[in-house]
Amino acid sequence: MASGQLSREEALACSGYRHACHVMLYSDTKTQLFGKIPIRHIVLMQMRYDGLLGFPGGLVNPSKETLEAGLTRELLEEVGVAVPVSEEDLVASRYAPAPFVFSSSSSSPYRLITHFYVKKMEEEQIREVERAAVSTATDHGLEVLGMVRVPLYTTKSKGGLGSFLTHSFIGNSRSQLVDSVLRLNMVSAEELHRALTHSLKTYS
Ligand code: GTP
Ligand code: MN
Ligand code: MN
Ligand code: MN
Ligand code: MN
Ligand code: MN
């Protein structure tokens, strides 16, 4: 297992840690940008209240709810749909890189373990999530400023994924995105390499 990574059981046995669960919701799509650039997949992220991009989800209390039930509760708050998530959707559990994390809702720092899930949906379900995120989600305009789709293509002017990756991301959500699109073959290793190179050039 990669360094810092834990099994679900090991993670839940850690005392003195809080737990956060986040999920990458995605679907296939046949739509084309400008009628010619295949979009291939819809991948959802969100603009958070702190100005950073991240995945929907949040703090879960394992003494009161399962990790997955907590994640579903957070999804109801943040995207307006109680999307069911199962143990099989869990990709990785790891210690948050910084030893101490500050919460917006409490002033004291805490040690954190993050659990990352990936869940495939139908395109229409993703569209329903996008609609609910602005219409019924209680966190809309508060903790969540909006859902965004991740561009997975590279345009002629080198825009697309490379430019998207130049934004600022919460925690290790940028690596969670990059690792997932590669693992799920949403982007080829070569395309990803070009995008990462472009994002480094643009970062300054
Ligand atoms: P509060 O009500 O403000 O506590 O928000 P929340 O329960 O929705 O929690 P939040 O989504 O902010 O996640 C809690 C912590 O997990 C954050 O402070 C980050 O350190 C971390 N975090 C947030 N989003 C992500 C993400 O997409 N990936 C990873 N790895 N960590 C994240
Ligand atoms: Mn136009
Ligand atoms: Mn939340
Ligand atoms: Mn959250
Ligand atoms: Mn919360
Ligand atoms: Mn909250």
PDB file of C-alpha atoms and ligand atoms in Angstrom:
ATOM      1  CA  MET A   1       0.000   0.000   0.000  1.00  0.00           C
ATOM      2  CA  ALA A   2       1.230   3.537  -0.764  1.00  0.00           C
ATOM      3  CA  SER A   3       2.687   5.461   2.174  1.00  0.00           C
ATOM      4  CA  GLY A   4       0.157   7.083   4.437  1.00  0.00           C
ATOM      5  CA  GLN A   5      -2.546   4.766   3.145  1.00  0.00           C
ATOM      6  CA  LEU A   6      -4.659   2.625   5.496  1.00  0.00           C
ATOM      7  CA  SER A   7      -7.249  -0.093   5.151  1.00  0.00           C
ATOM      8  CA  ARG A   8     -10.813   0.820   6.136  1.00  0.00           C
ATOM      9  CA  GLU A   9     -10.488  -1.268   9.329  1.00  0.00           C
ATOM     10  CA  GLU A  10      -7.122   0.239  10.314  1.00  0.00           C
ATOM     11  CA  ALA A  11      -8.501   3.723   9.732  1.00  0.00           C
ATOM     12  CA  LEU A  12     -11.579   3.121  11.879  1.00  0.00           C
ATOM     13  CA  ALA A  13      -9.417   1.696  14.681  1.00  0.00           C
ATOM     14  CA  CYS A  14      -7.349   4.907  14.948  1.00  0.00           C
ATOM     15  CA  SER A  15      -8.257   6.819  18.078  1.00  0.00           C
ATOM     16  CA  GLY A  16      -7.946  10.586  18.301  1.00  0.00           C
ATOM     17  CA  TYR A  17      -8.706  11.140  14.616  1.00  0.00           C
ATOM     18  CA  ARG A  18     -11.668  12.680  12.888  1.00  0.00           C
ATOM     19  CA  HIS A  19     -12.847  11.214   9.582  1.00  0.00           C
ATOM     20  CA  ALA A  20     -13.870  12.906   6.338  1.00  0.00           C
ATOM     21  CA  CYS A  21     -15.411  11.176   3.300  1.00  0.00           C
ATOM     22  CA  HIS A  22     -15.506  12.671  -0.198  1.00  0.00           C
ATOM     23  CA  VAL A  23     -16.633  11.206  -3.509  1.00  0.00           C
ATOM     24  CA  MET A  24     -15.964  11.644  -7.205  1.00  0.00           C
ATOM     25  CA  LEU A  25     -19.332  11.227  -8.948  1.00  0.00           C
ATOM     26  CA  TYR A  26     -19.029  10.611 -12.685  1.00  0.00           C
ATOM     27  CA  SER A  27     -20.791   9.264 -15.760  1.00  0.00           C
ATOM     28  CA  ASP A  28     -20.086   8.504 -19.384  1.00  0.00           C
ATOM     29  CA  THR A  29     -21.447  10.919 -21.980  1.00  0.00           C
ATOM     30  CA  LYS A  30     -21.680  11.017 -25.763  1.00  0.00           C
ATOM     31  CA  THR A  31     -21.921  14.809 -25.979  1.00  0.00           C
ATOM     32  CA  GLN A  32     -19.312  16.801 -27.877  1.00  0.00           C
ATOM     33  CA  LEU A  33     -17.971  20.275 -27.189  1.00  0.00           C
ATOM     34  CA  PHE A  34     -18.476  22.552 -30.251  1.00  0.00           C
ATOM     35  CA  GLY A  35     -19.955  19.473 -31.893  1.00  0.00           C
ATOM     36  CA  LYS A  36     -16.499  17.945 -32.358  1.00  0.00           C
ATOM     37  CA  ILE A  37     -14.514  17.501 -29.111  1.00  0.00           C
ATOM     38  CA  PRO A  38     -15.764  14.357 -27.312  1.00  0.00           C
ATOM     39  CA  ILE A  39     -16.355  15.130 -23.639  1.00  0.00           C
ATOM     40  CA  ARG A  40     -16.428  11.366 -22.897  1.00  0.00           C
ATOM     41  CA  HIS A  41     -17.080  11.653 -19.147  1.00  0.00           C
ATOM     42  CA  ILE A  42     -18.791  14.029 -16.760  1.00  0.00           C
ATOM     43  CA  VAL A  43     -16.760  14.348 -13.546  1.00  0.00           C
ATOM     44  CA  LEU A  44     -18.140  16.526 -10.754  1.00  0.00           C
ATOM     45  CA  MET A  45     -16.184  18.722  -8.368  1.00  0.00           C
ATOM     46  CA  GLN A  46     -17.329  21.735  -6.391  1.00  0.00           C
ATOM     47  CA  MET A  47     -16.205  25.279  -5.669  1.00  0.00           C
ATOM     48  CA  ARG A  48     -16.024  25.430  -1.890  1.00  0.00           C
ATOM     49  CA  TYR A  49     -16.772  28.364   0.410  1.00  0.00           C
ATOM     50  CA  ASP A  50     -13.015  28.802   0.954  1.00  0.00           C
ATOM     51  CA  GLY A  51     -12.383  29.369  -2.758  1.00  0.00           C
ATOM     52  CA  LEU A  52     -10.780  25.956  -3.252  1.00  0.00           C
ATOM     53  CA  LEU A  53     -11.960  23.175  -5.538  1.00  0.00           C
ATOM     54  CA  GLY A  54     -12.758  19.819  -3.931  1.00  0.00           C
ATOM     55  CA  PHE A  55     -15.063  16.847  -4.047  1.00  0.00           C
ATOM     56  CA  PRO A  56     -18.474  16.814  -2.379  1.00  0.00           C
ATOM     57  CA  GLY A  57     -18.542  15.199   1.066  1.00  0.00           C
ATOM     58  CA  GLY A  58     -17.391  16.149   4.535  1.00  0.00           C
ATOM     59  CA  LEU A  59     -16.784  15.220   8.133  1.00  0.00           C
ATOM     60  CA  VAL A  60     -18.339  11.977   9.305  1.00  0.00           C
ATOM     61  CA  ASN A  61     -18.737  10.752  12.883  1.00  0.00           C
ATOM     62  CA  PRO A  62     -18.087   6.966  12.858  1.00  0.00           C
ATOM     63  CA  SER A  63     -19.424   6.603  16.413  1.00  0.00           C
ATOM     64  CA  LYS A  64     -22.846   7.769  15.176  1.00  0.00           C
ATOM     65  CA  GLU A  65     -23.004   6.715  11.514  1.00  0.00           C
ATOM     66  CA  THR A  66     -21.150   4.473   9.069  1.00  0.00           C
ATOM     67  CA  LEU A  67     -18.635   6.209   6.811  1.00  0.00           C
ATOM     68  CA  GLU A  68     -20.936   5.660   3.839  1.00  0.00           C
ATOM     69  CA  ALA A  69     -24.103   6.848   5.620  1.00  0.00           C
ATOM     70  CA  GLY A  70     -22.198   9.968   6.715  1.00  0.00           C
ATOM     71  CA  LEU A  71     -21.060  10.584   3.157  1.00  0.00           C
ATOM     72  CA  THR A  72     -24.633  10.215   1.883  1.00  0.00           C
ATOM     73  CA  ARG A  73     -25.782  12.719   4.537  1.00  0.00           C
ATOM     74  CA  GLU A  74     -23.107  15.190   3.378  1.00  0.00           C
ATOM     75  CA  LEU A  75     -24.189  14.660  -0.248  1.00  0.00           C
ATOM     76  CA  LEU A  76     -27.778  15.510   0.669  1.00  0.00           C
ATOM     77  CA  GLU A  77     -26.548  18.744   2.307  1.00  0.00           C
ATOM     78  CA  GLU A  78     -24.092  19.706  -0.428  1.00  0.00           C
ATOM     79  CA  VAL A  79     -25.683  18.475  -3.675  1.00  0.00           C
ATOM     80  CA  GLY A  80     -29.317  18.012  -2.641  1.00  0.00           C
ATOM     81  CA  VAL A  81     -29.462  14.282  -3.461  1.00  0.00           C
ATOM     82  CA  ALA A  82     -28.834  11.486  -0.927  1.00  0.00           C
ATOM     83  CA  VAL A  83     -26.695   9.502  -3.379  1.00  0.00           C
ATOM     84  CA  PRO A  84     -26.131   6.011  -1.921  1.00  0.00           C
ATOM     85  CA  VAL A  85     -22.455   5.111  -1.612  1.00  0.00           C
ATOM     86  CA  SER A  86     -21.210   1.642  -0.677  1.00  0.00           C
ATOM     87  CA  GLU A  87     -18.052   0.179   0.867  1.00  0.00           C
ATOM     88  CA  GLU A  88     -17.039  -1.112  -2.570  1.00  0.00           C
ATOM     89  CA  ASP A  89     -16.847   2.481  -3.840  1.00  0.00           C
ATOM     90  CA  LEU A  90     -14.025   3.260  -1.369  1.00  0.00           C
ATOM     91  CA  VAL A  91     -10.737   3.856  -3.208  1.00  0.00           C
ATOM     92  CA  ALA A  92      -8.341   4.955  -0.451  1.00  0.00           C
ATOM     93  CA  SER A  93      -8.184   5.949   3.202  1.00  0.00           C
ATOM     94  CA  ARG A  94      -5.192   8.012   4.306  1.00  0.00           C
ATOM     95  CA  TYR A  95      -3.881  10.365   6.949  1.00  0.00           C
ATOM     96  CA  ALA A  96      -4.350  13.996   5.890  1.00  0.00           C
ATOM     97  CA  PRO A  97      -0.837  15.262   5.018  1.00  0.00           C
ATOM     98  CA  ALA A  98      -0.808  18.088   7.550  1.00  0.00           C
ATOM     99  CA  PRO A  99      -0.839  16.776  11.134  1.00  0.00           C
ATOM    100  CA  PHE A 100      -3.411  19.373  12.147  1.00  0.00           C
ATOM    101  CA  VAL A 101      -6.435  20.608  10.275  1.00  0.00           C
ATOM    102  CA  PHE A 102      -8.606  23.558  11.268  1.00  0.00           C
ATOM    103  CA  SER A 103     -12.343  23.240  10.780  1.00  0.00           C
ATOM    104  CA  SER A 104     -14.607  26.095   9.804  1.00  0.00           C
ATOM    105  CA  SER A 105     -17.069  24.871  12.418  1.00  0.00           C
ATOM    106  CA  SER A 106     -14.673  24.543  15.381  1.00  0.00           C
ATOM    107  CA  SER A 107     -11.663  26.626  16.357  1.00  0.00           C
ATOM    108  CA  SER A 108      -9.512  23.757  17.625  1.00  0.00           C
ATOM    109  CA  PRO A 109      -7.219  21.792  15.326  1.00  0.00           C
ATOM    110  CA  TYR A 110      -7.792  18.064  14.833  1.00  0.00           C
ATOM    111  CA  ARG A 111      -6.039  15.097  13.269  1.00  0.00           C
ATOM    112  CA  LEU A 112      -7.827  13.812  10.208  1.00  0.00           C
ATOM    113  CA  ILE A 113      -8.173  10.659   8.119  1.00  0.00           C
ATOM    114  CA  THR A 114      -9.694  11.170   4.659  1.00  0.00           C
ATOM    115  CA  HIS A 115     -11.641   8.494   2.805  1.00  0.00           C
ATOM    116  CA  PHE A 116     -12.021   8.863  -0.942  1.00  0.00           C
ATOM    117  CA  TYR A 117     -14.797   7.176  -2.938  1.00  0.00           C
ATOM    118  CA  VAL A 118     -15.521   7.002  -6.654  1.00  0.00           C
ATOM    119  CA  LYS A 119     -19.040   6.325  -7.901  1.00  0.00           C
ATOM    120  CA  LYS A 120     -20.254   5.863 -11.456  1.00  0.00           C
ATOM    121  CA  MET A 121     -23.762   7.088 -12.276  1.00  0.00           C
ATOM    122  CA  GLU A 122     -25.979   7.450 -15.326  1.00  0.00           C
ATOM    123  CA  GLU A 123     -25.637  10.749 -17.185  1.00  0.00           C
ATOM    124  CA  GLU A 124     -29.236  11.666 -16.277  1.00  0.00           C
ATOM    125  CA  GLN A 125     -28.492  11.061 -12.570  1.00  0.00           C
ATOM    126  CA  ILE A 126     -25.494  13.388 -12.789  1.00  0.00           C
ATOM    127  CA  ARG A 127     -27.714  16.035 -14.413  1.00  0.00           C
ATOM    128  CA  GLU A 128     -30.240  15.553 -11.584  1.00  0.00           C
ATOM    129  CA  VAL A 129     -27.445  16.114  -9.029  1.00  0.00           C
ATOM    130  CA  GLU A 130     -26.442  19.309 -10.846  1.00  0.00           C
ATOM    131  CA  ARG A 131     -30.037  20.603 -10.784  1.00  0.00           C
ATOM    132  CA  ALA A 132     -30.612  19.681  -7.138  1.00  0.00           C
ATOM    133  CA  ALA A 133     -27.278  21.266  -6.147  1.00  0.00           C
ATOM    134  CA  VAL A 134     -28.690  24.709  -6.988  1.00  0.00           C
ATOM    135  CA  SER A 135     -32.358  24.134  -6.163  1.00  0.00           C
ATOM    136  CA  THR A 136     -32.694  21.995  -3.023  1.00  0.00           C
ATOM    137  CA  ALA A 137     -29.198  21.636  -1.478  1.00  0.00           C
ATOM    138  CA  THR A 138     -29.193  23.457   1.878  1.00  0.00           C
ATOM    139  CA  ASP A 139     -25.472  24.277   1.537  1.00  0.00           C
ATOM    140  CA  HIS A 140     -25.879  26.007  -1.838  1.00  0.00           C
ATOM    141  CA  GLY A 141     -24.422  29.504  -1.690  1.00  0.00           C
ATOM    142  CA  LEU A 142     -23.045  28.758   1.772  1.00  0.00           C
ATOM    143  CA  GLU A 143     -20.492  25.947   2.122  1.00  0.00           C
ATOM    144  CA  VAL A 144     -20.801  25.161  -1.581  1.00  0.00           C
ATOM    145  CA  LEU A 145     -20.664  27.887  -4.238  1.00  0.00           C
ATOM    146  CA  GLY A 146     -21.391  25.607  -7.174  1.00  0.00           C
ATOM    147  CA  MET A 147     -20.715  22.287  -8.852  1.00  0.00           C
ATOM    148  CA  VAL A 148     -18.223  22.221 -11.716  1.00  0.00           C
ATOM    149  CA  ARG A 149     -17.529  19.663 -14.406  1.00  0.00           C
ATOM    150  CA  VAL A 150     -13.896  18.788 -14.977  1.00  0.00           C
ATOM    151  CA  PRO A 151     -12.711  19.236 -18.594  1.00  0.00           C
ATOM    152  CA  LEU A 152     -10.900  15.994 -19.498  1.00  0.00           C
ATOM    153  CA  TYR A 153      -9.840  17.068 -23.001  1.00  0.00           C
ATOM    154  CA  THR A 154      -7.129  19.368 -24.298  1.00  0.00           C
ATOM    155  CA  THR A 155      -8.205  22.045 -26.768  1.00  0.00           C
ATOM    156  CA  LYS A 156      -6.074  23.334 -29.675  1.00  0.00           C
ATOM    157  CA  SER A 157      -4.998  26.286 -27.538  1.00  0.00           C
ATOM    158  CA  LYS A 158      -3.897  23.781 -24.822  1.00  0.00           C
ATOM    159  CA  GLY A 159      -6.826  24.700 -22.583  1.00  0.00           C
ATOM    160  CA  GLY A 160      -8.915  22.063 -20.862  1.00  0.00           C
ATOM    161  CA  LEU A 161      -7.559  19.670 -18.250  1.00  0.00           C
ATOM    162  CA  GLY A 162      -4.151  21.378 -18.059  1.00  0.00           C
ATOM    163  CA  SER A 163      -5.695  24.756 -17.264  1.00  0.00           C
ATOM    164  CA  PHE A 164      -8.196  23.229 -14.842  1.00  0.00           C
ATOM    165  CA  LEU A 165      -5.291  21.712 -12.867  1.00  0.00           C
ATOM    166  CA  THR A 166      -3.740  25.155 -12.330  1.00  0.00           C
ATOM    167  CA  HIS A 167      -6.546  26.080  -9.918  1.00  0.00           C
ATOM    168  CA  SER A 168      -6.182  25.674  -6.156  1.00  0.00           C
ATOM    169  CA  PHE A 169      -7.497  22.468  -4.576  1.00  0.00           C
ATOM    170  CA  ILE A 170      -8.346  21.453  -0.977  1.00  0.00           C
ATOM    171  CA  GLY A 171      -6.228  18.761   0.683  1.00  0.00           C
ATOM    172  CA  ASN A 172      -5.033  16.172  -1.815  1.00  0.00           C
ATOM    173  CA  SER A 173      -8.135  16.420  -4.010  1.00  0.00           C
ATOM    174  CA  ARG A 174      -5.993  17.397  -7.012  1.00  0.00           C
ATOM    175  CA  SER A 175      -4.084  14.072  -6.786  1.00  0.00           C
ATOM    176  CA  GLN A 176      -7.327  12.222  -6.119  1.00  0.00           C
ATOM    177  CA  LEU A 177      -8.645  13.647  -9.407  1.00  0.00           C
ATOM    178  CA  VAL A 178      -5.474  12.965 -11.403  1.00  0.00           C
ATOM    179  CA  ASP A 179      -5.071   9.409 -10.036  1.00  0.00           C
ATOM    180  CA  SER A 180      -8.739   8.579 -10.686  1.00  0.00           C
ATOM    181  CA  VAL A 181      -8.954   9.800 -14.281  1.00  0.00           C
ATOM    182  CA  LEU A 182      -5.811   7.821 -15.080  1.00  0.00           C
ATOM    183  CA  ARG A 183      -6.920   4.661 -13.266  1.00  0.00           C
ATOM    184  CA  LEU A 184     -10.378   4.743 -14.897  1.00  0.00           C
ATOM    185  CA  ASN A 185      -8.820   5.351 -18.337  1.00  0.00           C
ATOM    186  CA  MET A 186     -10.710   8.621 -18.745  1.00  0.00           C
ATOM    187  CA  VAL A 187      -7.520  10.217 -20.005  1.00  0.00           C
ATOM    188  CA  SER A 188      -4.517   8.423 -21.524  1.00  0.00           C
ATOM    189  CA  ALA A 189      -1.158   8.598 -19.752  1.00  0.00           C
ATOM    190  CA  GLU A 190       0.141  10.670 -22.664  1.00  0.00           C
ATOM    191  CA  GLU A 191      -2.737  13.183 -22.536  1.00  0.00           C
ATOM    192  CA  LEU A 192      -2.377  13.442 -18.773  1.00  0.00           C
ATOM    193  CA  HIS A 193       1.354  14.054 -19.103  1.00  0.00           C
ATOM    194  CA  ARG A 194       0.672  16.907 -21.555  1.00  0.00           C
ATOM    195  CA  ALA A 195      -1.960  18.372 -19.235  1.00  0.00           C
ATOM    196  CA  LEU A 196       0.331  18.215 -16.191  1.00  0.00           C
ATOM    197  CA  THR A 197       3.193  19.777 -18.145  1.00  0.00           C
ATOM    198  CA  HIS A 198       0.885  22.575 -19.291  1.00  0.00           C
ATOM    199  CA  SER A 199      -0.402  23.126 -15.738  1.00  0.00           C
ATOM    200  CA  LEU A 200       3.185  23.470 -14.449  1.00  0.00           C
ATOM    201  CA  LYS A 201       4.014  26.072 -17.116  1.00  0.00           C
ATOM    202  CA  THR A 202       0.899  28.044 -16.282  1.00  0.00           C
ATOM    203  CA  TYR A 203       1.269  27.826 -12.501  1.00  0.00           C
ATOM    204  CA  SER A 204       3.716  30.764 -11.952  1.00  0.00           C
TER     205      SER A 204
HETATM  206  P1  GTP B   1     -17.756  21.722   7.781  1.00  0.00           P
HETATM  207  O1  GTP B   1     -19.221  21.714   8.036  1.00  0.00           O
HETATM  208  O2  GTP B   1     -17.182  23.092   7.488  1.00  0.00           O
HETATM  209  O3  GTP B   1     -16.930  20.958   8.769  1.00  0.00           O
HETATM  210  O4  GTP B   1     -17.564  21.005   6.350  1.00  0.00           O
HETATM  211  P2  GTP B   1     -17.693  19.516   5.862  1.00  0.00           P
HETATM  212  O5  GTP B   1     -18.231  18.640   6.953  1.00  0.00           O
HETATM  213  O6  GTP B   1     -18.403  19.521   4.564  1.00  0.00           O
HETATM  214  O7  GTP B   1     -16.161  19.145   5.666  1.00  0.00           O
HETATM  215  P3  GTP B   1     -15.224  19.389   4.406  1.00  0.00           P
HETATM  216  O8  GTP B   1     -15.852  18.933   3.138  1.00  0.00           O
HETATM  217  O9  GTP B   1     -14.691  20.757   4.434  1.00  0.00           O
HETATM  218  O10 GTP B   1     -14.060  18.338   4.715  1.00  0.00           O
HETATM  219  C1  GTP B   1     -13.377  18.320   5.963  1.00  0.00           C
HETATM  220  C2  GTP B   1     -11.887  18.378   5.708  1.00  0.00           C
HETATM  221  O11 GTP B   1     -11.532  17.376   4.756  1.00  0.00           O
HETATM  222  C3  GTP B   1     -11.443  19.691   5.048  1.00  0.00           C
HETATM  223  O12 GTP B   1     -11.111  20.665   5.989  1.00  0.00           O
HETATM  224  C4  GTP B   1     -10.240  19.272   4.254  1.00  0.00           C
HETATM  225  O13 GTP B   1      -9.098  19.253   5.062  1.00  0.00           O
HETATM  226  C5  GTP B   1     -10.572  17.885   3.844  1.00  0.00           C
HETATM  227  N1  GTP B   1     -11.169  17.851   2.478  1.00  0.00           N
HETATM  228  C6  GTP B   1     -12.213  18.550   1.996  1.00  0.00           C
HETATM  229  N2  GTP B   1     -12.488  18.221   0.714  1.00  0.00           N
HETATM  230  C7  GTP B   1     -11.596  17.290   0.392  1.00  0.00           C
HETATM  231  C8  GTP B   1     -11.367  16.543  -0.792  1.00  0.00           C
HETATM  232  O14 GTP B   1     -12.022  16.664  -1.826  1.00  0.00           O
HETATM  233  N3  GTP B   1     -10.357  15.662  -0.737  1.00  0.00           N
HETATM  234  C9  GTP B   1      -9.608  15.489   0.404  1.00  0.00           C
HETATM  235  N4  GTP B   1      -8.625  14.608   0.390  1.00  0.00           N
HETATM  236  N5  GTP B   1      -9.784  16.165   1.513  1.00  0.00           N
HETATM  237  C10 GTP B   1     -10.762  17.054   1.515  1.00  0.00           C
HETATM  238 MN    MN B   2     -20.295  29.754 -27.206  1.00  0.00          MN
HETATM  239 MN    MN B   3     -20.560  19.610   4.300  1.00  0.00          MN
HETATM  240 MN    MN B   4     -17.818  19.358   2.458  1.00  0.00          MN
HETATM  241 MN    MN B   5     -20.298  18.615   7.703  1.00  0.00          MN
HETATM  242 MN    MN B   6     -21.452  21.777   7.324  1.00  0.00          MN
END
